[in-house]
XYZ file of C-alpha atoms in Angstrom:
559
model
C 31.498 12.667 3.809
C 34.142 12.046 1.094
C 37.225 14.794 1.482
C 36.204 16.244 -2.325
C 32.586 16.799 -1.697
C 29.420 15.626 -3.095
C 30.689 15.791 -6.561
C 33.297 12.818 -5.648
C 30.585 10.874 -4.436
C 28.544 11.755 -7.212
C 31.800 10.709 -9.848
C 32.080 7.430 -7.595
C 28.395 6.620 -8.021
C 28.683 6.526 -11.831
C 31.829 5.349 -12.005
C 30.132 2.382 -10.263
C 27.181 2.460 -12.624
C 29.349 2.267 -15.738
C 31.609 -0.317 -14.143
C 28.426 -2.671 -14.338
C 27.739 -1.697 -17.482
C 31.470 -2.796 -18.713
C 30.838 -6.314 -17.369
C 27.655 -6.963 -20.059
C 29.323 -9.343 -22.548
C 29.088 -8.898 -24.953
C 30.081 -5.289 -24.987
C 27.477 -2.888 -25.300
C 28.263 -0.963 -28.552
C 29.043 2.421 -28.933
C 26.392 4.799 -29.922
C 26.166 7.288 -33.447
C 27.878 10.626 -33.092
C 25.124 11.901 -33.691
C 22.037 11.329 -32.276
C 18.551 12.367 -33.283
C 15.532 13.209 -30.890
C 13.731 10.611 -30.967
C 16.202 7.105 -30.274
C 14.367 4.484 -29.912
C 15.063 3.169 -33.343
C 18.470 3.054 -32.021
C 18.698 -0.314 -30.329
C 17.406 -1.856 -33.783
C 20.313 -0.860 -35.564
C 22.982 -1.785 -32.946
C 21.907 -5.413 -31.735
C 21.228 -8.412 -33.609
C 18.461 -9.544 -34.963
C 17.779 -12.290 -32.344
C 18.310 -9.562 -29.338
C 15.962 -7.350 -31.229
C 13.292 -9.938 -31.450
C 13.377 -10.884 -27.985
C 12.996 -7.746 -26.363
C 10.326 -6.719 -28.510
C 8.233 -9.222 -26.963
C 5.705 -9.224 -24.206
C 6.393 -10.444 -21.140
C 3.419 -12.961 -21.403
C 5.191 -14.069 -25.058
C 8.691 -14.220 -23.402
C 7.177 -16.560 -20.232
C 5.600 -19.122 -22.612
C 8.295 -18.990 -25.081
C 10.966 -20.027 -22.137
C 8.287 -22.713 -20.521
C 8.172 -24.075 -24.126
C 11.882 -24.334 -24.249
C 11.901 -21.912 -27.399
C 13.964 -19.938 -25.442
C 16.201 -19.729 -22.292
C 16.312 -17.539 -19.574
C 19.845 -17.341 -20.285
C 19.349 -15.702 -23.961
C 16.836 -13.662 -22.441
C 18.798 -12.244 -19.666
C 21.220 -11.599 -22.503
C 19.389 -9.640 -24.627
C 17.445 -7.386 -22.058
C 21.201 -7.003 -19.954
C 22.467 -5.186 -23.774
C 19.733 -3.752 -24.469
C 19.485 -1.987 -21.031
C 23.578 -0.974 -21.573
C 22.012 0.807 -24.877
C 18.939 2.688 -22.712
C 21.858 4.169 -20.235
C 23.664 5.603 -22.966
C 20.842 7.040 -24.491
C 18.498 8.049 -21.867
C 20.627 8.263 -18.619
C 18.097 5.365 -16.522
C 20.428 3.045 -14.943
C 22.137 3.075 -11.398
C 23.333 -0.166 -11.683
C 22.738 -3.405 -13.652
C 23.622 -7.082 -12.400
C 25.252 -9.331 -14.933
C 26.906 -11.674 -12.883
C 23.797 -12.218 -10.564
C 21.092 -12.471 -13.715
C 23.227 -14.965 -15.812
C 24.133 -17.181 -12.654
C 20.579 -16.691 -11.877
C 19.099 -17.618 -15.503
C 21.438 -20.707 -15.485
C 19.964 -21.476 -12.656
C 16.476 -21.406 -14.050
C 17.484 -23.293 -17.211
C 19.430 -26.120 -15.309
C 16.052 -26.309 -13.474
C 13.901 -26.403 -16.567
C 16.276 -29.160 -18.103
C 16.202 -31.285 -15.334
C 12.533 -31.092 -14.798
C 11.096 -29.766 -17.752
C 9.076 -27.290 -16.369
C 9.227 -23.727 -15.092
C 10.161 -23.277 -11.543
C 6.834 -20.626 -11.111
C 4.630 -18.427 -13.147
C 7.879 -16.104 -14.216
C 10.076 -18.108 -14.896
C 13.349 -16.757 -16.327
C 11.788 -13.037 -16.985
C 14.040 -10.645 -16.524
C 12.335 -7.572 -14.047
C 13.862 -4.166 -13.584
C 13.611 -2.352 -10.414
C 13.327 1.388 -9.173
C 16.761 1.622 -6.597
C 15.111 2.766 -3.707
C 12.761 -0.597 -3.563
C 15.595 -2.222 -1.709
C 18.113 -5.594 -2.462
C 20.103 -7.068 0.011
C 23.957 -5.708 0.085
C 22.898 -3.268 -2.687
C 23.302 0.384 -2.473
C 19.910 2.182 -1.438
C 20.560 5.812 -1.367
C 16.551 6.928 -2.554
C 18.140 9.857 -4.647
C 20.218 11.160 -2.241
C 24.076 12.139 -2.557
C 24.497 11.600 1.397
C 22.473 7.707 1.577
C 24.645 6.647 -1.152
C 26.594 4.327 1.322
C 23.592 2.992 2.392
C 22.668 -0.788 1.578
C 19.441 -2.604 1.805
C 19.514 -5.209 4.993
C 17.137 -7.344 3.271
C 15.699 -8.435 -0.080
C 12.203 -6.050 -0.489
C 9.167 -7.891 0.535
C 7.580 -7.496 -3.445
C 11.043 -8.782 -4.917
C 11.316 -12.549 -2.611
C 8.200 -12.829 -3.845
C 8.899 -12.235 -7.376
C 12.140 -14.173 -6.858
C 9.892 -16.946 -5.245
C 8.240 -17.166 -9.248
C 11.111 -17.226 -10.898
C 12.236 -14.233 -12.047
C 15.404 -12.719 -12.609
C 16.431 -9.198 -10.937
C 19.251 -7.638 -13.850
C 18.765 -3.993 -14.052
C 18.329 -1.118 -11.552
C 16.657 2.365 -12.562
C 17.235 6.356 -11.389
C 15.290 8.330 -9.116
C 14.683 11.405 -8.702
C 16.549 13.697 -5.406
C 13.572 13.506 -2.575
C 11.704 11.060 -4.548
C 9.087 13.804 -5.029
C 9.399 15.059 -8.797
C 7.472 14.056 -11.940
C 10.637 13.850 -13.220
C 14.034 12.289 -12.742
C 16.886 13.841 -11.677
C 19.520 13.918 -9.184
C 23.121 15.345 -7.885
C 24.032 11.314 -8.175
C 23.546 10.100 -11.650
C 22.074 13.492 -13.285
C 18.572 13.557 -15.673
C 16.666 10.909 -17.413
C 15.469 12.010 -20.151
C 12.246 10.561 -22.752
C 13.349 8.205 -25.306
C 10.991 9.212 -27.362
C 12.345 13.035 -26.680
C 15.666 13.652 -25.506
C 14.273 17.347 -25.005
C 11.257 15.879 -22.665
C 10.965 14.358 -19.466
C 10.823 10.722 -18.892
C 8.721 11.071 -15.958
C 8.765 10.679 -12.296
C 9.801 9.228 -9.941
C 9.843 6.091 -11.271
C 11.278 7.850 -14.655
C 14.126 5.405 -15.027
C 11.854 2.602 -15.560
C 9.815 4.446 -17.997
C 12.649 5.285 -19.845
C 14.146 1.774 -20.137
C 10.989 0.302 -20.501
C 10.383 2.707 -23.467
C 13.252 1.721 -25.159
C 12.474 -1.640 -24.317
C 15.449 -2.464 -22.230
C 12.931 -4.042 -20.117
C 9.256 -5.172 -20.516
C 8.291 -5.232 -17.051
C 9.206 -3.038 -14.155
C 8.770 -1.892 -10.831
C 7.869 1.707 -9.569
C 6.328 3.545 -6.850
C 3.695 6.120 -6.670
C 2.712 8.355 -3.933
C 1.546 11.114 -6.683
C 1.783 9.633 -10.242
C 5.174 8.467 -9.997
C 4.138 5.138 -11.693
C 1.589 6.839 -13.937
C 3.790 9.713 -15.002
C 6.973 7.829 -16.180
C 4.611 4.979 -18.005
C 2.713 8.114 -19.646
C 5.263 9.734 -21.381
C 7.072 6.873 -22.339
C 4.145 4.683 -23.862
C 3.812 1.826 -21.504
C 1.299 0.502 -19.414
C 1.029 1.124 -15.476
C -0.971 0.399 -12.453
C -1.555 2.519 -9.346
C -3.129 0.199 -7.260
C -4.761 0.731 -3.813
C -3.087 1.352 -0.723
C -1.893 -1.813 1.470
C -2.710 -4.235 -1.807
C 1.133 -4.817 -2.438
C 3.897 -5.090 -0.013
C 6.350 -2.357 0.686
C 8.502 -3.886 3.012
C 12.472 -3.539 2.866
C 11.730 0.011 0.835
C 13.573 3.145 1.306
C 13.056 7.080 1.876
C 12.391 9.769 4.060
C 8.948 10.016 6.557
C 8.605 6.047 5.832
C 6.002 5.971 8.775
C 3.849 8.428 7.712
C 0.159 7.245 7.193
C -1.542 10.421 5.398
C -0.843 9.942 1.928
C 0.479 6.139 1.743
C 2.688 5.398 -1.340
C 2.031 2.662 -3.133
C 4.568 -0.322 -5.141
C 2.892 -0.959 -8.917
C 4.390 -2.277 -11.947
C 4.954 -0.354 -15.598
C 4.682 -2.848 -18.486
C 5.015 -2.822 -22.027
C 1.524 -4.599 -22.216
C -1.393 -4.996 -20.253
C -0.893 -8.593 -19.503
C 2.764 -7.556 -17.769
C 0.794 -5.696 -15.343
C -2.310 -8.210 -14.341
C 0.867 -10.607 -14.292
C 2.567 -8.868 -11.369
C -0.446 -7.998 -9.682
C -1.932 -11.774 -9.563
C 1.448 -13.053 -8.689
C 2.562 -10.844 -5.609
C -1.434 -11.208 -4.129
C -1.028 -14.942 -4.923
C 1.776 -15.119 -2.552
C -0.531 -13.534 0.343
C 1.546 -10.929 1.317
C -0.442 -10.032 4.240
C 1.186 -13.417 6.404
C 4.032 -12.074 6.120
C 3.442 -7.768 6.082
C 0.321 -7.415 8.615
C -0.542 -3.713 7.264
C -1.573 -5.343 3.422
C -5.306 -6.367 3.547
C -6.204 -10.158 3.062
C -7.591 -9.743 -0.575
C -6.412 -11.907 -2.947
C -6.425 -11.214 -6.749
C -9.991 -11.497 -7.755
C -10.107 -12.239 -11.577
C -12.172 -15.735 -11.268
C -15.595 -13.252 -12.125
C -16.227 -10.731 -13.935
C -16.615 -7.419 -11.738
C -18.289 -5.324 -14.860
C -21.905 -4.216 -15.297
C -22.659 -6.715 -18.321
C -22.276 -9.536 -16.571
C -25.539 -8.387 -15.512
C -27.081 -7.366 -18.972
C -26.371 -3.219 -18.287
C -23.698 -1.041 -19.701
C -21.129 -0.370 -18.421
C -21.517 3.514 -17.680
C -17.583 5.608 -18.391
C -17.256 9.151 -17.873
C -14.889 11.393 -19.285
C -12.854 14.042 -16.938
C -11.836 16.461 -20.038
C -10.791 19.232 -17.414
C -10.335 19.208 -14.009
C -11.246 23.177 -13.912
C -7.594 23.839 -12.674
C -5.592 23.414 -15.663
C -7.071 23.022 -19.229
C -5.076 20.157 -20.553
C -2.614 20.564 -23.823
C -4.489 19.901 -27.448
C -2.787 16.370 -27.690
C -4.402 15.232 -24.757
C -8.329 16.249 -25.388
C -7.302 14.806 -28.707
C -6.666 11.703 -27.187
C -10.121 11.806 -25.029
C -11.768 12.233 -28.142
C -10.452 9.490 -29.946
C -11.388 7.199 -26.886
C -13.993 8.453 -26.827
C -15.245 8.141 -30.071
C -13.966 4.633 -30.044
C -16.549 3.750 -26.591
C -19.604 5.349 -28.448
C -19.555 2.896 -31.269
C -19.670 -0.245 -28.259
C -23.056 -0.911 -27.658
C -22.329 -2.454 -24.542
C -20.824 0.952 -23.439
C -22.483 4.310 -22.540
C -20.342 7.507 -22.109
C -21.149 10.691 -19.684
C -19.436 13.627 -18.660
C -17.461 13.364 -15.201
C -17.862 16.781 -13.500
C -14.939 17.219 -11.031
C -15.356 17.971 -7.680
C -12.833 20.896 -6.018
C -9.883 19.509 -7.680
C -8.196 22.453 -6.197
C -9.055 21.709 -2.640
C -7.833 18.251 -3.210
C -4.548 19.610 -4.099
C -4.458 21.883 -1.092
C -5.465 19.111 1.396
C -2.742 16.709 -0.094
C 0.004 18.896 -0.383
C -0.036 19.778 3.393
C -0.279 16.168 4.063
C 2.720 15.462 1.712
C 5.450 16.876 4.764
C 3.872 16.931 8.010
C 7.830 17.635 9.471
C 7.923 20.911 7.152
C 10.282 19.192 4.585
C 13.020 18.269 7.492
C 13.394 15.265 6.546
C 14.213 15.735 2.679
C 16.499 18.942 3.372
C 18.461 17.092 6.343
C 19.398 14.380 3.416
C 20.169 16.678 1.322
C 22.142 19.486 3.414
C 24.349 16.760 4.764
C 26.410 16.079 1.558
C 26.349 19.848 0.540
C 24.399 18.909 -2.693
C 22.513 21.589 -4.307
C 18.427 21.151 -4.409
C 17.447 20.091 -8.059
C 14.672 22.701 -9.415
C 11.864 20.782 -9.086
C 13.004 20.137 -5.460
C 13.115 23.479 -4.856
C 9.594 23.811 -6.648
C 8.254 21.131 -4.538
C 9.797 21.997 -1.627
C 10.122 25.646 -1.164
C 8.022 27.524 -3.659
C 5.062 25.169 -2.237
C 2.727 26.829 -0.065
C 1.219 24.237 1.953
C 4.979 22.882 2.794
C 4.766 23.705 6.469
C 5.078 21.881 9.862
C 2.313 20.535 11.342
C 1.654 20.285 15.464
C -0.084 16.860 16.078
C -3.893 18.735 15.973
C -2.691 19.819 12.514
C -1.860 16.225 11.733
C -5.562 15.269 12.873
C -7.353 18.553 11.374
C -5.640 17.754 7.658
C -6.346 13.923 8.177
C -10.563 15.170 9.130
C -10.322 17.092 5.533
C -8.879 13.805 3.968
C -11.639 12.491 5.126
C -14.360 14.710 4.431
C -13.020 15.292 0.542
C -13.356 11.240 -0.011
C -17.241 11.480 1.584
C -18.018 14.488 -0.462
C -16.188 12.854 -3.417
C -18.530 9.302 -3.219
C -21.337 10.895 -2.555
C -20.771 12.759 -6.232
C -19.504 9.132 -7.684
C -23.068 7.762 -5.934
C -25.505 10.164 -6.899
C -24.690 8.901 -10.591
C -27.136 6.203 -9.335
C -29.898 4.914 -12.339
C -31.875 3.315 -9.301
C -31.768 1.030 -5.994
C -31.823 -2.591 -5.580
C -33.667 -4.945 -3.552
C -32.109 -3.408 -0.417
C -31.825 -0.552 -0.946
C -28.324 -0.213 -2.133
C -27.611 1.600 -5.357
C -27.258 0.470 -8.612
C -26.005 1.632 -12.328
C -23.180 3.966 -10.502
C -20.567 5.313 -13.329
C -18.086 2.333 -13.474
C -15.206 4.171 -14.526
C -13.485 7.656 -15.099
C -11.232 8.331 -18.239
C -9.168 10.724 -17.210
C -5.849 12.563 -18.329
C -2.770 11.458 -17.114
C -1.532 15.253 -16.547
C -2.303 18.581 -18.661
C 0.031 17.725 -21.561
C 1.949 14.681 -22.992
C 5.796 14.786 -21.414
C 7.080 18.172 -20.240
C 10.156 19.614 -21.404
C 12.931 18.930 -18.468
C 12.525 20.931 -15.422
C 9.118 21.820 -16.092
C 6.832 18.991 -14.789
C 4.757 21.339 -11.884
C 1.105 20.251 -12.077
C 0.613 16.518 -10.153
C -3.234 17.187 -9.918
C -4.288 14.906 -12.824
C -2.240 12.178 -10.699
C -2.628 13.310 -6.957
C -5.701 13.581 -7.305
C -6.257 9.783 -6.849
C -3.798 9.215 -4.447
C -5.888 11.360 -2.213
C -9.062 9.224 -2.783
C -6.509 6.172 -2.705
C -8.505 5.190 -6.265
C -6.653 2.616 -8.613
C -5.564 4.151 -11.596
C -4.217 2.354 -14.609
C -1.884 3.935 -17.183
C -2.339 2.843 -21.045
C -0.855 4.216 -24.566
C -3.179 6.003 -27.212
C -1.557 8.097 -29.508
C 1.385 10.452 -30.032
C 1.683 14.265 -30.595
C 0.686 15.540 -34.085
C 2.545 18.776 -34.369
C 0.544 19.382 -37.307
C -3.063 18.385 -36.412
C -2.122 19.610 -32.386
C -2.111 23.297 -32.685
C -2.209 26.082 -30.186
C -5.538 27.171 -28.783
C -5.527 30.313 -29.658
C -7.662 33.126 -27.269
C -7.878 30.809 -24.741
C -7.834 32.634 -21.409
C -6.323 30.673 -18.606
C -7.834 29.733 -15.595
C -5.249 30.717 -12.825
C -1.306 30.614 -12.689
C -1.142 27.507 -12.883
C -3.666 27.211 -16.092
C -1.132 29.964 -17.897
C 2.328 28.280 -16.831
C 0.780 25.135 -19.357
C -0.650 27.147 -21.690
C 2.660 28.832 -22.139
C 4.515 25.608 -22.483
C 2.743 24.359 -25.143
C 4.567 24.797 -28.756
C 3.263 21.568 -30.842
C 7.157 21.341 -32.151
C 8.454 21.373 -28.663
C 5.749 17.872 -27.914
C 7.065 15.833 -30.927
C 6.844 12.350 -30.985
C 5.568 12.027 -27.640
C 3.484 9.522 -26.370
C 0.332 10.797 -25.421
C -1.310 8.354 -22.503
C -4.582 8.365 -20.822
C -5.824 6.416 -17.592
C -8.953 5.048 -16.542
C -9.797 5.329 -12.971
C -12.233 3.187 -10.923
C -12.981 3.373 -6.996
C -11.175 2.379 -3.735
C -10.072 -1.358 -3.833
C -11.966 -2.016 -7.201
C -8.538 -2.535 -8.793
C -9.968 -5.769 -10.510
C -12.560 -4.052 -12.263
C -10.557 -1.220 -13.526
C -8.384 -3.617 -15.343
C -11.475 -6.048 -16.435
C -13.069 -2.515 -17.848
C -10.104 -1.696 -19.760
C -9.347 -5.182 -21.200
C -12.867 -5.032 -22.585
C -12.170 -1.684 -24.170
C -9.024 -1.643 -25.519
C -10.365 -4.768 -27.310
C -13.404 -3.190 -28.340
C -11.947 0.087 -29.498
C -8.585 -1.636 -30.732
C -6.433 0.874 -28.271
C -3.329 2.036 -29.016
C -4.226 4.076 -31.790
C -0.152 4.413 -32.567
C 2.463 2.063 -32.239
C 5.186 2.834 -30.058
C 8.468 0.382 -30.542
């Protein structure tokens, strides 16, 4: 450990980040004085009007437009390399970015292309940011901790040769949170990320840098993990599209972070987009690769888009219910504004019928997966962070300390947690199945509820610090159910008022009543997600392609 403490390593770390930064040419300008809440209008005015246009575009747009020869991965590279220098110095989401790799790269790609006029694979020349702890070779990997920051990744990450293998271009690198286990992002190495949208609000977590980047659009595709909504969270507050997919579906080899073996709750890789094609575009290119050759623990199923997985294929509706409360915390006015909306939306598809989801034992759920979270009582995460001398972050402390069902667990604790695992998923399809409309030939049953719209937590994103209920995402990680992340609206402080009289539930119920003030929530993307059941990933997607086109979702636009 460095003579002057975690803080020098801390100094050295950004030092290092800004360092990058100062290599971006050209120079990323210098921001206002004075900067409002809300900045993502502040990229517009500082770029030109070329840089502007080109990061503004989908990642499907940007792919054809380079495979056209429109553009070059080298101007596109450009562009998303300044326009990432801009999200740092607003937001606080880089720890490092790569010009010297992503232009050689890109010229690489467009010396390709002009030699054989074609793309070298499916992403050609689109640029991808990446969460730091999902490891590249000779890079620093410290997973938010002060004392790993001398670590470097041994090897490329399984997800990223693949992505490489396509032809993409690796050019940014986003923050973490310390432990990896916050719904925020913040650490004793690069300090908060905070919501574009919000500078008073949380970008999310874990995977907050992304959403914060990707919010400003200093990226349009991006990869995150999620062992509790860290995907979902960041991708909710900032506006963006995301995709929890089921366990052992994408590889997470060459990955780092503490209790890496543990099999309880299994963390998940999934991309945040600024569209829905971004995200079916990483998922069908990582399965398409096979991943389970190579990684033994992913299952052998390939992207299955060739047929439609959805209800009408058949001439029946397809059945949604709505989870307005999971009878833990009520969520925020914004947010049961948002159902409704959707809601309203699905009732006027004919194809479409709508029912109420009634949860089951939410609470239990959180209880069983929060003493699965650190079988080792924590030792892991507070050995990291004890051995710099770096002081726990508060929602490390929340998570860690002021949480219960923290505790260590003898080996027939391991096994008696893993038995309730296992009984909540039974008890939890046998509700899903006895939503039933009849039997088939066979036997087996037919006209189950296809999907569940669900909130993405109990209000859109939290002021800093204050991000404490993961049930609306944990929840699904528990029942390892794909989950997919899309925009809707935005807070309303006028039409989004206080529900006054209400009586919370619990603790936990008043802690988010209390934080709601409409003022404090403005301009916030408000997100929902729609939820299908283990290993129907496919269908989730195919559902919500077929209603956001139906319903014309977002309601709001974002950038």
């Amino acid at each position: 450990m460095a003579a002057n403490g975690w803080e020098g390593i801390a100094a050295t770390a950004q030092k290092f980040r800004d360092a990058s930064i100062d290599r971006i040419n050209p120079p990323v300008p210098d921001l206002p004085q004075d900067l409002p809440k809300n900045v993502t209008d502040i990229p517009k005015q500082l770029l030109t009007k070329d840089e502007v246009l080109i990061t503004e575009t989908t990642p499907e747009a940007l792919i054809n437009s380079i495979a056209s020869g429109k553009l070059t991965s080298t101007e596109v590279v450009n562009a998303f390399l300044r326009r990432a220098g801009l999200a740092q110095k607003l937001t606080n989401c880089i720890t490092e970015v790569l010009p010297d790799e992503a232009l050689a790269r890109a010229k690489f790609l467009d010396d390709y292309y002009n030699e054989h006029q074609t793309p070298i694979g499916p992403l050609h020349g689109l640029p991808i940011s990446v969460k730091e702890h999902i490891g590249m070779k000779d890079k620093g990997l410290n997973g938010g901790f002060v004392s790993w920051w001398d670590r470097q990744g041994e090897v490329d990450s399984h997800v990223l040769r693949i992505l490489w293998r396509a032809g993409c271009v690796f050019y940014a690198r986003t923050t973490q949170p310390q432990t990896l286990m916050h719904l925020e992002t913040s650490s004793n190495l690069y300090g908060v990320t905070v919501n574009p949208f919000n500078r008073d609000l949380t970008s999310g977590g874990s995977s907050g840098g992304e959403g914060a980047l990707i919010g400003l659009r200093g990226s349009c595709l991006g990869i995150g993990s999620d062992i509790g909504g860290s995907v979902r969270s960041p991708a909710a507050n900032c506006g963006l599209y995301s995709f929890r997919p089921s366990s052992y579906r994408v590889p997470v080899g060459g990955w780092t972070g503490t209790m890496l073996s543990e099999e309880q709750i299994v963390a998940v890789i999934g991309p945040l987009s600024t569209s829905l094609e971004g995200v079916k575009l990483f998922m069908k290119t990582v399965l398409s690769a096979k991943p389970w050759l190579e990684e033994p623990s992913c299952l052998p199923i390939p992207w299955r888009d060739q047929e439609s997985h959805l209800p009408m294929a058949q001439g029946k509706k397809l059945r949604v219910a709505v989870l307005w409360n999971d009878e833990v915390v009520k969520p925020h006015p914004p947010i049961t504004r948002a159902l409704k909306e959707v809601v309203n939306g699905l009732q006027n598809i004919a194809e479409v019928e709508v029912m109420t989801w009634n949860p089951y034992k939410h609470d239990e759920a959180w209880e069983i997966i929060a003493s699965l979270y650190f079988g080792d009582g924590g030792k892991e995460e507070m050995d990291a962070i004890s051995a710099s001398g770096e002081p726990l972050r508060p929602l490390t402390r929340f998570i860690m300390l002021e949480n219960p069902h923290v505790k260590h667990l003898s080996i027939e604790e391991v096994w008696y947690w893993t038995t309730r695992r296992e009984q909540y998923r039974c008890k939890y399809a046998e509700v899903w199945n006895k939503t039933a409309t009849g039997t088939g030939p066979n036997g087996e049953l037919e006209g189950m509820i296809d999907v569940i719209l669900a909130p993405v937590g109990p209000g859109a994103a939290p002021p800093l610090d204050h991000a404490k209920y993961w049930g609306y995402t944990s929840q699904w990680n528990l029942l390892d159910y794909p989950a997919l992340v899309f925009p809707v609206t935005k807070v309303i402080p006028d039409v989004d008022k206080i529900e006054e009289g209400y009586v919370p539930l619990n603790k936990q119920d008043q802690f988010n009543y209390d934080l709601y003030n409409p003022e404090t929530y403005s301009n916030a993307p408000v997100s929902l997600q729609l939820v299908g059941r283990r290993y129907e990933d496919e269908k989730v997607i195919e559902a919500f392609e077929f209603i956001k086109d139906k319903a014309a979702l977002p309601f709001t636009t974002f950038v």
